[in-house]
Amino acid sequence: MKSMDTLQLYENFVLKNYAAPPLNIVRGEGSWVLDGEGKKYLDFTSGVAVNSIGHSHPLWVSAIMNQARILGHCSNLFAHPCQAQLAQKLTTLLGKGEVFFCNSGTEATETLIKLSRLHGKDSGKFEVITARNSFHGRTFGGMSATGQEKTQAGFHPLVPGFVHAEFNNLDSFRGAVTPRTSAILIETIQGEGGIHPATPEFLLGLRKLCDEHGLLLLMDEIQCGVGRTGEWFAFQPYGIPADAVAMAKGLGGGFPIGAAWMSPKSASLFKPGTHGSTFGGNPLACAAALAVLEVIEEEGLLEKVKELSGWYLGELETLASQYPGTILGHRGKGFLIGLQLAGDPAPLLAKIRENGLLAVPAAGNVLRLLPPLTVSKKELQTSLDILHKTLSSPAS
């Protein structure tokens, strides 16, 4: 189907909760996608950090096809091997504990919110402290936890029980603790909020603060987890024990899946009937996620991300120095990168798209670059060439 026809169907029949799509993507392979007219684009959106092993990786495709031939869905009334194996694998990566499976990042956040309520119910504690500028999803719980008014606008009254403090400001979080506080929910790297990494001192301080007051430390790794920073999970290098971790996006490599890992003490709070998901952890989703984790391990992608991202961030720094009036700086870790622009990123995003590079915006005039973990150095160089070409053109 040609782009004009597809986009007209969108105009006629798809809810306008998103801006009109600028592109009709019909095919993807590796780091590249094609539109309805056959034009090729280097995809550094990765489906907003979802296509962690690129488009249509052969092992991922094979895993889903093989599982579809065997068993597509059976509900959580019964056990199946893929969910058992995936839960075991995630506890290998995160430590002793248990895993709940759902379908998205915001559902994983909701699971952590319910955990916080269970943790505090006997003592009357129910409040969760989150960071200003955070993003935790668009369901009512996730939206209420989010520290951005633009996400909440039009949907008040929100779910009660959320307090917002200043990111990377331990004193602000300490001052927000009250006798009602049950947990702290934090992104290791604020993604939608503009690619702001938490400092090691801040995370270590939050862990100590939680221990002092009997609070849960809940980590939102929905965008920055599953290898995107060159670590399995972005908080792990700091040696900080988490009480629970939410993940989604890159876990399924394009197949919808979310998960919440919990420490043994936290997991023990859930009993039969306290939480559930009809589709969560179905065989197809778990087969896709197992394939993603296998590819990351077998292809050494964590090491590759560390190596190539170090070089790439250096090149972006050089690029920024060449265009100081447009690029104010860059930040991030691994392949979760933000270019801080002097103005609205929308015009530049449109121009680099015309030149064959796809990227996404984030809050605070940030252009977000999210290449797949499988990206090559040559493809990274191509993105730099496109950025340079676009920035150096008279119309930019």
mmCIF file of C-alpha atoms in Angstrom:
data_model
loop_
_atom_site.group_PDB
_atom_site.id
_atom_site.type_symbol
_atom_site.label_atom_id
_atom_site.label_comp_id
_atom_site.label_asym_id
_atom_site.label_seq_id
_atom_site.Cartn_x
_atom_site.Cartn_y
_atom_site.Cartn_z
ATOM 1 C CA MET A 1 0.000 0.000 0.000
ATOM 2 C CA LYS A 2 1.330 3.413 -0.973
ATOM 3 C CA SER A 3 1.991 5.988 1.706
ATOM 4 C CA MET A 4 -0.782 8.325 0.514
ATOM 5 C CA ASP A 5 -3.377 5.559 0.889
ATOM 6 C CA THR A 6 -2.170 4.466 4.317
ATOM 7 C CA LEU A 7 -1.977 8.002 5.689
ATOM 8 C CA GLN A 8 -5.499 8.730 4.402
ATOM 9 C CA LEU A 9 -6.811 5.693 6.296
ATOM 10 C CA TYR A 10 -5.068 7.045 9.409
ATOM 11 C CA GLU A 11 -6.755 10.395 8.871
ATOM 12 C CA ASN A 12 -10.163 8.773 8.495
ATOM 13 C CA PHE A 13 -10.131 6.024 11.100
ATOM 14 C CA VAL A 14 -7.274 6.227 13.667
ATOM 15 C CA LEU A 15 -7.794 8.205 16.889
ATOM 16 C CA LYS A 16 -5.970 11.538 16.831
ATOM 17 C CA ASN A 17 -4.147 11.017 20.135
ATOM 18 C CA TYR A 18 -0.867 11.196 18.176
ATOM 19 C CA ALA A 19 0.294 13.869 15.779
ATOM 20 C CA ALA A 20 -0.275 12.992 12.133
ATOM 21 C CA PRO A 21 2.411 10.447 11.172
ATOM 22 C CA PRO A 22 4.980 11.915 8.767
ATOM 23 C CA LEU A 23 5.980 8.568 7.317
ATOM 24 C CA ASN A 24 4.455 5.248 6.279
ATOM 25 C CA ILE A 25 6.918 2.496 7.214
ATOM 26 C CA VAL A 26 6.299 -0.824 5.491
ATOM 27 C CA ARG A 27 9.462 -2.847 6.079
ATOM 28 C CA GLY A 28 12.463 -3.027 8.398
ATOM 29 C CA GLU A 29 15.746 -4.899 8.414
ATOM 30 C CA GLY A 30 18.541 -4.374 10.910
ATOM 31 C CA SER A 31 19.033 -0.643 11.474
ATOM 32 C CA TRP A 32 17.014 0.352 8.393
ATOM 33 C CA VAL A 33 13.379 0.854 7.398
ATOM 34 C CA LEU A 34 11.648 1.513 4.072
ATOM 35 C CA ASP A 35 8.596 3.656 3.373
ATOM 36 C CA GLY A 36 5.763 2.864 0.969
ATOM 37 C CA GLU A 37 7.689 4.341 -1.950
ATOM 38 C CA GLY A 38 10.846 2.339 -1.215
ATOM 39 C CA LYS A 39 12.900 5.166 0.317
ATOM 40 C CA LYS A 40 15.381 3.892 2.890
ATOM 41 C CA TYR A 41 15.917 5.447 6.337
ATOM 42 C CA LEU A 42 18.450 4.789 9.075
ATOM 43 C CA ASP A 43 16.228 4.141 12.074
ATOM 44 C CA PHE A 44 17.640 5.683 15.246
ATOM 45 C CA THR A 45 14.253 5.650 16.934
ATOM 46 C CA SER A 46 14.326 1.848 17.347
ATOM 47 C CA GLY A 47 10.580 2.053 17.882
ATOM 48 C CA VAL A 48 11.352 4.383 20.835
ATOM 49 C CA ALA A 49 13.986 2.081 22.365
ATOM 50 C CA VAL A 50 11.997 -1.074 21.578
ATOM 51 C CA ASN A 51 13.780 -2.702 18.626
ATOM 52 C CA SER A 52 16.837 -3.503 20.713
ATOM 53 C CA ILE A 53 18.242 -6.062 18.280
ATOM 54 C CA GLY A 54 17.140 -4.177 15.178
ATOM 55 C CA HIS A 55 14.327 -4.989 12.801
ATOM 56 C CA SER A 56 13.517 -8.608 11.932
ATOM 57 C CA HIS A 57 16.580 -10.236 13.470
ATOM 58 C CA PRO A 58 16.595 -13.812 12.080
ATOM 59 C CA LEU A 59 16.815 -15.507 15.490
ATOM 60 C CA TRP A 60 13.953 -13.372 16.856
ATOM 61 C CA VAL A 61 11.770 -14.042 13.801
ATOM 62 C CA SER A 62 12.487 -17.758 13.998
ATOM 63 C CA ALA A 63 11.688 -17.901 17.729
ATOM 64 C CA ILE A 64 8.277 -16.257 17.249
ATOM 65 C CA MET A 65 7.401 -18.379 14.207
ATOM 66 C CA ASN A 66 8.407 -21.608 15.911
ATOM 67 C CA GLN A 67 6.462 -20.748 19.054
ATOM 68 C CA ALA A 68 3.380 -19.756 17.033
ATOM 69 C CA ARG A 69 3.361 -23.243 15.533
ATOM 70 C CA ILE A 70 3.411 -24.798 19.007
ATOM 71 C CA LEU A 71 1.361 -22.614 21.352
ATOM 72 C CA GLY A 72 0.323 -18.974 21.020
ATOM 73 C CA HIS A 73 -1.669 -18.400 24.210
ATOM 74 C CA CYS A 74 -2.942 -20.426 27.143
ATOM 75 C CA SER A 75 -3.596 -17.790 29.889
ATOM 76 C CA ASN A 76 -1.980 -17.682 33.308
ATOM 77 C CA LEU A 77 -4.316 -20.373 34.595
ATOM 78 C CA PHE A 78 -1.677 -22.778 33.300
ATOM 79 C CA ALA A 79 2.113 -22.951 33.163
ATOM 80 C CA HIS A 80 4.141 -22.957 29.973
ATOM 81 C CA PRO A 81 7.896 -23.393 29.431
ATOM 82 C CA CYS A 82 8.677 -20.006 27.868
ATOM 83 C CA GLN A 83 7.417 -17.971 30.823
ATOM 84 C CA ALA A 84 9.214 -20.217 33.303
ATOM 85 C CA GLN A 85 12.475 -19.960 31.366
ATOM 86 C CA LEU A 86 12.223 -16.176 30.945
ATOM 87 C CA ALA A 87 11.527 -15.646 34.647
ATOM 88 C CA GLN A 88 14.536 -17.798 35.502
ATOM 89 C CA LYS A 89 16.726 -15.849 33.076
ATOM 90 C CA LEU A 90 15.680 -12.461 34.455
ATOM 91 C CA THR A 91 16.413 -13.542 38.015
ATOM 92 C CA THR A 92 19.828 -14.658 36.797
ATOM 93 C CA LEU A 93 20.406 -11.112 35.534
ATOM 94 C CA LEU A 94 18.865 -9.245 38.477
ATOM 95 C CA GLY A 95 19.313 -11.547 41.442
ATOM 96 C CA LYS A 96 17.174 -13.838 43.544
ATOM 97 C CA GLY A 97 13.521 -12.919 43.314
ATOM 98 C CA GLU A 98 10.349 -13.430 41.302
ATOM 99 C CA VAL A 99 8.913 -11.907 38.118
ATOM 100 C CA PHE A 100 5.447 -10.733 37.091
ATOM 101 C CA PHE A 101 4.747 -10.446 33.364
ATOM 102 C CA CYS A 102 2.481 -7.913 31.664
ATOM 103 C CA ASN A 103 2.250 -6.236 28.264
ATOM 104 C CA SER A 104 3.786 -2.765 28.512
ATOM 105 C CA GLY A 105 5.912 -0.373 30.497
ATOM 106 C CA THR A 106 3.023 1.435 32.109
ATOM 107 C CA GLU A 107 1.589 -1.904 33.279
ATOM 108 C CA ALA A 108 4.961 -2.720 34.823
ATOM 109 C CA THR A 109 4.802 0.647 36.612
ATOM 110 C CA GLU A 110 1.300 -0.155 37.855
ATOM 111 C CA THR A 111 2.668 -3.379 39.309
ATOM 112 C CA LEU A 112 5.286 -1.442 41.273
ATOM 113 C CA ILE A 113 2.621 0.983 42.489
ATOM 114 C CA LYS A 114 0.505 -1.918 43.727
ATOM 115 C CA LEU A 115 3.602 -3.330 45.418
ATOM 116 C CA SER A 116 4.096 -0.029 47.231
ATOM 117 C CA ARG A 117 0.503 -0.150 48.512
ATOM 118 C CA LEU A 118 0.906 -3.733 49.730
ATOM 119 C CA HIS A 119 4.169 -2.794 51.436
ATOM 120 C CA GLY A 120 2.558 0.025 53.391
ATOM 121 C CA LYS A 121 -0.974 -1.238 54.008
ATOM 122 C CA ASP A 122 -0.442 -2.495 57.565
ATOM 123 C CA SER A 123 1.167 0.765 58.696
ATOM 124 C CA GLY A 124 -1.062 3.171 56.786
ATOM 125 C CA LYS A 125 1.680 4.149 54.343
ATOM 126 C CA PHE A 126 0.686 4.708 50.726
ATOM 127 C CA GLU A 127 2.625 7.618 49.224
ATOM 128 C CA VAL A 128 5.272 7.162 46.528
ATOM 129 C CA ILE A 129 7.923 9.814 45.898
ATOM 130 C CA THR A 130 8.899 10.247 42.242
ATOM 131 C CA ALA A 131 11.021 12.824 40.453
ATOM 132 C CA ARG A 132 9.940 15.979 38.730
ATOM 133 C CA ASN A 133 10.397 15.665 34.969
ATOM 134 C CA SER A 134 9.944 11.881 35.232
ATOM 135 C CA PHE A 135 7.794 9.725 32.976
ATOM 136 C CA HIS A 136 6.196 6.502 34.196
ATOM 137 C CA GLY A 137 3.435 5.854 31.672
ATOM 138 C CA ARG A 138 -0.032 6.997 30.637
ATOM 139 C CA THR A 139 -2.424 4.815 32.632
ATOM 140 C CA PHE A 140 -3.910 6.666 35.600
ATOM 141 C CA GLY A 141 -1.385 5.237 38.040
ATOM 142 C CA GLY A 142 1.593 5.776 35.742
ATOM 143 C CA MET A 143 0.383 9.246 34.764
ATOM 144 C CA SER A 144 -0.118 10.229 38.411
ATOM 145 C CA ALA A 145 3.386 9.016 39.217
ATOM 146 C CA THR A 146 4.796 11.042 36.320
ATOM 147 C CA GLY A 147 6.323 14.368 37.314
ATOM 148 C CA GLN A 148 5.259 16.282 34.179
ATOM 149 C CA GLU A 149 2.105 18.386 34.092
ATOM 150 C CA LYS A 150 1.902 18.155 30.287
ATOM 151 C CA THR A 151 1.260 14.398 30.613
ATOM 152 C CA GLN A 152 -1.428 14.927 33.248
ATOM 153 C CA ALA A 153 -3.226 17.908 31.692
ATOM 154 C CA GLY A 154 -6.937 17.303 31.194
ATOM 155 C CA PHE A 155 -7.121 14.212 33.390
ATOM 156 C CA HIS A 156 -7.444 15.627 36.890
ATOM 157 C CA PRO A 157 -8.248 14.517 39.536
ATOM 158 C CA LEU A 158 -5.329 12.106 39.458
ATOM 159 C CA VAL A 159 -4.731 9.052 41.615
ATOM 160 C CA PRO A 160 -3.734 10.311 45.085
ATOM 161 C CA GLY A 161 -0.579 9.257 46.842
ATOM 162 C CA PHE A 162 2.222 10.686 44.700
ATOM 163 C CA VAL A 163 4.739 13.327 45.754
ATOM 164 C CA HIS A 164 7.335 14.796 43.381
ATOM 165 C CA ALA A 165 10.867 15.818 44.366
ATOM 166 C CA GLU A 166 13.846 17.210 42.455
ATOM 167 C CA PHE A 167 15.805 14.663 40.406
ATOM 168 C CA ASN A 168 19.446 14.243 41.502
ATOM 169 C CA ASN A 169 18.718 16.254 44.669
ATOM 170 C CA LEU A 170 18.892 13.948 47.664
ATOM 171 C CA ASP A 171 17.877 16.695 50.089
ATOM 172 C CA SER A 172 14.697 17.257 48.081
ATOM 173 C CA PHE A 173 13.773 13.578 48.330
ATOM 174 C CA ARG A 174 14.694 13.455 52.004
ATOM 175 C CA GLY A 175 12.452 16.440 52.646
ATOM 176 C CA ALA A 176 9.547 14.718 50.866
ATOM 177 C CA VAL A 177 9.549 11.684 53.189
ATOM 178 C CA THR A 178 6.652 11.671 55.660
ATOM 179 C CA PRO A 179 5.023 9.031 57.901
ATOM 180 C CA ARG A 180 2.785 8.254 54.886
ATOM 181 C CA THR A 181 5.686 7.411 52.527
ATOM 182 C CA SER A 182 5.888 3.801 51.348
ATOM 183 C CA ALA A 183 8.343 3.885 48.415
ATOM 184 C CA ILE A 184 10.555 5.867 46.070
ATOM 185 C CA LEU A 185 10.133 5.276 42.323
ATOM 186 C CA ILE A 186 12.960 6.526 40.125
ATOM 187 C CA GLU A 187 14.243 6.249 36.549
ATOM 188 C CA THR A 188 17.967 5.514 36.384
ATOM 189 C CA ILE A 189 18.004 7.748 33.300
ATOM 190 C CA GLN A 190 15.079 10.048 32.616
ATOM 191 C CA GLY A 191 14.217 9.261 28.996
ATOM 192 C CA GLU A 192 11.084 11.169 27.975
ATOM 193 C CA GLY A 193 12.192 13.890 30.379
ATOM 194 C CA GLY A 194 15.229 14.721 28.237
ATOM 195 C CA ILE A 195 17.952 12.052 28.841
ATOM 196 C CA HIS A 196 19.065 12.960 32.359
ATOM 197 C CA PRO A 197 21.147 10.242 34.084
ATOM 198 C CA ALA A 198 20.921 9.867 37.846
ATOM 199 C CA THR A 199 24.252 10.404 39.572
ATOM 200 C CA PRO A 200 25.807 7.516 41.506
ATOM 201 C CA GLU A 201 25.756 9.631 44.674
ATOM 202 C CA PHE A 202 22.041 10.286 44.259
ATOM 203 C CA LEU A 203 21.167 6.613 43.759
ATOM 204 C CA LEU A 204 23.340 5.500 46.653
ATOM 205 C CA GLY A 205 21.736 8.176 48.814
ATOM 206 C CA LEU A 206 18.237 7.020 47.857
ATOM 207 C CA ARG A 207 19.084 3.463 48.850
ATOM 208 C CA LYS A 208 20.330 4.648 52.236
ATOM 209 C CA LEU A 209 17.270 6.871 52.671
ATOM 210 C CA CYS A 210 14.954 3.940 51.926
ATOM 211 C CA ASP A 211 16.781 1.727 54.394
ATOM 212 C CA GLU A 212 16.564 4.382 57.099
ATOM 213 C CA HIS A 213 12.788 4.775 56.740
ATOM 214 C CA GLY A 214 11.730 1.274 55.709
ATOM 215 C CA LEU A 215 10.825 2.346 52.172
ATOM 216 C CA LEU A 216 10.974 0.383 48.953
ATOM 217 C CA LEU A 217 13.381 1.536 46.231
ATOM 218 C CA LEU A 218 11.620 0.916 42.912
ATOM 219 C CA MET A 219 13.650 1.255 39.718
ATOM 220 C CA ASP A 220 11.988 2.213 36.420
ATOM 221 C CA GLU A 221 14.244 0.721 33.729
ATOM 222 C CA ILE A 222 11.559 0.642 31.060
ATOM 223 C CA GLN A 223 13.572 2.697 28.545
ATOM 224 C CA CYS A 224 17.126 2.400 29.829
ATOM 225 C CA GLY A 225 17.134 -1.322 30.691
ATOM 226 C CA VAL A 226 17.873 -4.549 28.790
ATOM 227 C CA GLY A 227 21.258 -3.533 27.425
ATOM 228 C CA ARG A 228 20.583 -0.023 26.128
ATOM 229 C CA THR A 229 23.330 1.534 28.254
ATOM 230 C CA GLY A 230 25.817 -1.298 27.783
ATOM 231 C CA GLU A 231 24.688 -2.925 31.029
ATOM 232 C CA TRP A 232 21.828 -5.346 31.468
ATOM 233 C CA PHE A 233 20.209 -2.706 33.670
ATOM 234 C CA ALA A 234 21.474 0.846 34.033
ATOM 235 C CA PHE A 235 21.467 0.926 37.848
ATOM 236 C CA GLN A 236 23.577 -2.207 38.273
ATOM 237 C CA PRO A 237 27.101 -0.719 37.979
ATOM 238 C CA TYR A 238 26.503 1.268 41.168
ATOM 239 C CA GLY A 239 25.962 -1.849 43.293
ATOM 240 C CA ILE A 240 22.607 -0.611 44.595
ATOM 241 C CA PRO A 241 20.114 -3.324 45.575
ATOM 242 C CA ALA A 242 16.638 -2.587 44.235
ATOM 243 C CA ASP A 243 13.453 -3.878 45.800
ATOM 244 C CA ALA A 244 11.764 -4.072 42.406
ATOM 245 C CA VAL A 245 12.586 -3.257 38.782
ATOM 246 C CA ALA A 246 10.150 -2.415 35.974
ATOM 247 C CA MET A 247 11.137 -3.215 32.403
ATOM 248 C CA ALA A 248 9.490 -3.331 28.968
ATOM 249 C CA LYS A 249 10.420 -1.698 25.616
ATOM 250 C CA GLY A 250 13.663 -3.468 24.591
ATOM 251 C CA LEU A 251 12.778 -6.721 26.393
ATOM 252 C CA GLY A 252 10.584 -8.009 23.569
ATOM 253 C CA GLY A 253 12.557 -6.530 20.695
ATOM 254 C CA GLY A 254 9.302 -5.362 19.091
ATOM 255 C CA PHE A 255 6.870 -7.857 20.591
ATOM 256 C CA PRO A 256 4.786 -6.295 23.404
ATOM 257 C CA ILE A 257 5.908 -7.438 26.839
ATOM 258 C CA GLY A 258 6.537 -5.837 30.204
ATOM 259 C CA ALA A 259 7.837 -7.315 33.425
ATOM 260 C CA ALA A 260 8.419 -6.471 37.062
ATOM 261 C CA TRP A 261 11.189 -8.242 38.968
ATOM 262 C CA MET A 262 10.841 -8.196 42.758
ATOM 263 C CA SER A 263 13.146 -9.165 45.581
ATOM 264 C CA PRO A 264 11.972 -12.165 47.641
ATOM 265 C CA LYS A 265 10.616 -9.954 50.453
ATOM 266 C CA SER A 266 8.654 -7.778 48.016
ATOM 267 C CA ALA A 267 7.418 -10.740 45.979
ATOM 268 C CA SER A 268 6.025 -12.380 49.130
ATOM 269 C CA LEU A 269 3.475 -9.546 49.451
ATOM 270 C CA PHE A 270 1.579 -10.778 46.391
ATOM 271 C CA LYS A 271 -0.915 -13.613 46.895
ATOM 272 C CA PRO A 272 -3.249 -15.327 44.404
ATOM 273 C CA GLY A 273 -5.795 -12.764 43.224
ATOM 274 C CA THR A 274 -3.829 -9.612 44.123
ATOM 275 C CA HIS A 275 -2.700 -8.940 40.553
ATOM 276 C CA GLY A 276 -3.033 -10.424 37.087
ATOM 277 C CA SER A 277 -2.886 -9.980 33.308
ATOM 278 C CA THR A 278 -4.731 -12.013 30.692
ATOM 279 C CA PHE A 279 -2.070 -11.666 28.019
ATOM 280 C CA GLY A 280 0.940 -11.052 30.279
ATOM 281 C CA GLY A 281 3.770 -13.493 29.740
ATOM 282 C CA ASN A 282 2.072 -15.405 26.946
ATOM 283 C CA PRO A 283 4.207 -17.918 25.012
ATOM 284 C CA LEU A 284 4.787 -15.697 21.971
ATOM 285 C CA ALA A 285 5.924 -12.693 24.026
ATOM 286 C CA CYS A 286 8.201 -14.795 26.211
ATOM 287 C CA ALA A 287 9.719 -16.558 23.183
ATOM 288 C CA ALA A 288 10.489 -13.142 21.670
ATOM 289 C CA ALA A 289 12.087 -11.899 24.895
ATOM 290 C CA LEU A 290 14.180 -15.045 25.307
ATOM 291 C CA ALA A 291 15.437 -14.542 21.745
ATOM 292 C CA VAL A 292 16.374 -10.916 22.513
ATOM 293 C CA LEU A 293 18.372 -11.930 25.583
ATOM 294 C CA GLU A 294 20.052 -14.734 23.625
ATOM 295 C CA VAL A 295 21.097 -12.371 20.828
ATOM 296 C CA ILE A 296 22.483 -9.825 23.300
ATOM 297 C CA GLU A 297 24.586 -12.540 24.919
ATOM 298 C CA GLU A 298 25.685 -14.466 21.835
ATOM 299 C CA GLU A 299 26.611 -11.348 19.837
ATOM 300 C CA GLY A 300 28.359 -9.662 22.769
ATOM 301 C CA LEU A 301 26.147 -6.595 22.425
ATOM 302 C CA LEU A 302 26.757 -5.185 25.914
ATOM 303 C CA GLU A 303 30.471 -4.899 25.187
ATOM 304 C CA LYS A 304 29.741 -3.611 21.694
ATOM 305 C CA VAL A 305 27.462 -0.857 23.037
ATOM 306 C CA LYS A 306 30.116 0.264 25.518
ATOM 307 C CA GLU A 307 32.824 0.356 22.861
ATOM 308 C CA LEU A 308 30.894 2.010 20.029
ATOM 309 C CA SER A 309 28.964 4.435 22.220
ATOM 310 C CA GLY A 310 32.206 5.790 23.652
ATOM 311 C CA TRP A 311 33.436 6.591 20.158
ATOM 312 C CA TYR A 312 30.018 7.888 19.046
ATOM 313 C CA LEU A 313 29.582 10.226 22.012
ATOM 314 C CA GLY A 314 33.014 11.665 21.264
ATOM 315 C CA GLU A 315 32.015 12.308 17.662
ATOM 316 C CA LEU A 316 28.777 13.948 18.781
ATOM 317 C CA GLU A 317 30.800 16.210 21.057
ATOM 318 C CA THR A 318 32.871 17.271 18.044
ATOM 319 C CA LEU A 319 29.684 17.837 16.054
ATOM 320 C CA ALA A 320 28.268 20.005 18.837
ATOM 321 C CA SER A 321 31.431 22.109 18.883
ATOM 322 C CA GLN A 322 31.010 22.749 15.143
ATOM 323 C CA TYR A 323 27.433 24.008 15.535
ATOM 324 C CA PRO A 324 27.337 25.769 18.915
ATOM 325 C CA GLY A 325 24.402 27.913 17.896
ATOM 326 C CA THR A 326 22.247 24.850 17.283
ATOM 327 C CA ILE A 327 23.570 22.110 19.587
ATOM 328 C CA LEU A 328 24.143 23.170 23.192
ATOM 329 C CA GLY A 329 25.525 19.817 24.310
ATOM 330 C CA HIS A 330 24.838 16.115 24.599
ATOM 331 C CA ARG A 331 24.211 13.642 27.396
ATOM 332 C CA GLY A 332 23.278 10.046 28.009
ATOM 333 C CA LYS A 333 24.875 6.648 28.268
ATOM 334 C CA GLY A 334 25.299 3.804 25.804
ATOM 335 C CA PHE A 335 22.731 4.108 23.044
ATOM 336 C CA LEU A 336 20.368 6.324 25.028
ATOM 337 C CA ILE A 337 21.593 9.701 23.814
ATOM 338 C CA GLY A 338 20.168 13.210 23.792
ATOM 339 C CA LEU A 339 21.347 16.244 21.842
ATOM 340 C CA GLN A 340 20.352 19.428 23.673
ATOM 341 C CA LEU A 341 19.269 21.929 21.021
ATOM 342 C CA ALA A 342 18.956 25.686 21.227
ATOM 343 C CA GLY A 343 15.357 25.504 20.045
ATOM 344 C CA ASP A 344 12.461 23.208 19.214
ATOM 345 C CA PRO A 345 13.840 19.935 17.794
ATOM 346 C CA ALA A 346 10.891 19.457 15.400
ATOM 347 C CA PRO A 347 12.379 21.363 12.413
ATOM 348 C CA LEU A 348 15.705 19.536 12.667
ATOM 349 C CA LEU A 349 13.944 16.176 13.062
ATOM 350 C CA ALA A 350 12.017 16.860 9.857
ATOM 351 C CA LYS A 351 15.166 17.827 7.957
ATOM 352 C CA ILE A 352 17.232 14.828 9.024
ATOM 353 C CA ARG A 353 14.267 12.624 8.121
ATOM 354 C CA GLU A 354 14.324 14.103 4.615
ATOM 355 C CA ASN A 355 18.022 13.193 4.508
ATOM 356 C CA GLY A 356 17.384 9.614 5.614
ATOM 357 C CA LEU A 357 17.763 9.560 9.427
ATOM 358 C CA LEU A 358 14.950 8.950 11.915
ATOM 359 C CA ALA A 359 15.161 10.192 15.505
ATOM 360 C CA VAL A 360 12.677 11.232 18.198
ATOM 361 C CA PRO A 361 12.253 14.255 20.461
ATOM 362 C CA ALA A 362 12.313 14.386 24.253
ATOM 363 C CA ALA A 363 11.447 17.104 26.752
ATOM 364 C CA GLY A 364 13.587 20.201 27.005
ATOM 365 C CA ASN A 365 14.381 20.703 23.284
ATOM 366 C CA VAL A 366 16.209 17.373 23.085
ATOM 367 C CA LEU A 367 16.749 15.296 19.958
ATOM 368 C CA ARG A 368 16.943 11.674 21.059
ATOM 369 C CA LEU A 369 19.156 9.109 19.292
ATOM 370 C CA LEU A 370 18.276 5.481 20.034
ATOM 371 C CA PRO A 371 20.138 3.195 17.631
ATOM 372 C CA PRO A 372 19.602 -0.558 17.984
ATOM 373 C CA LEU A 373 22.201 -2.398 20.046
ATOM 374 C CA THR A 374 23.185 -4.227 16.850
ATOM 375 C CA VAL A 375 24.118 -1.028 14.978
ATOM 376 C CA SER A 376 27.438 -1.018 13.120
ATOM 377 C CA LYS A 377 30.147 1.634 13.333
ATOM 378 C CA LYS A 378 29.554 2.370 9.651
ATOM 379 C CA GLU A 379 25.865 3.061 10.353
ATOM 380 C CA LEU A 380 26.776 5.313 13.273
ATOM 381 C CA GLN A 381 29.098 7.213 10.945
ATOM 382 C CA THR A 382 26.270 7.503 8.423
ATOM 383 C CA SER A 383 24.102 9.144 11.088
ATOM 384 C CA LEU A 384 26.889 11.627 11.827
ATOM 385 C CA ASP A 385 27.245 12.392 8.127
ATOM 386 C CA ILE A 386 23.502 13.050 7.839
ATOM 387 C CA LEU A 387 23.510 15.297 10.909
ATOM 388 C CA HIS A 388 26.491 17.240 9.570
ATOM 389 C CA LYS A 389 24.943 17.543 6.105
ATOM 390 C CA THR A 390 21.694 18.795 7.580
ATOM 391 C CA LEU A 391 23.252 21.236 10.041
ATOM 392 C CA SER A 392 25.610 22.671 7.443
ATOM 393 C CA SER A 393 22.944 23.306 4.831
ATOM 394 C CA PRO A 394 21.901 26.958 4.387
ATOM 395 C CA ALA A 395 18.268 26.152 5.150
ATOM 396 C CA SER A 396 19.030 24.611 8.544
#
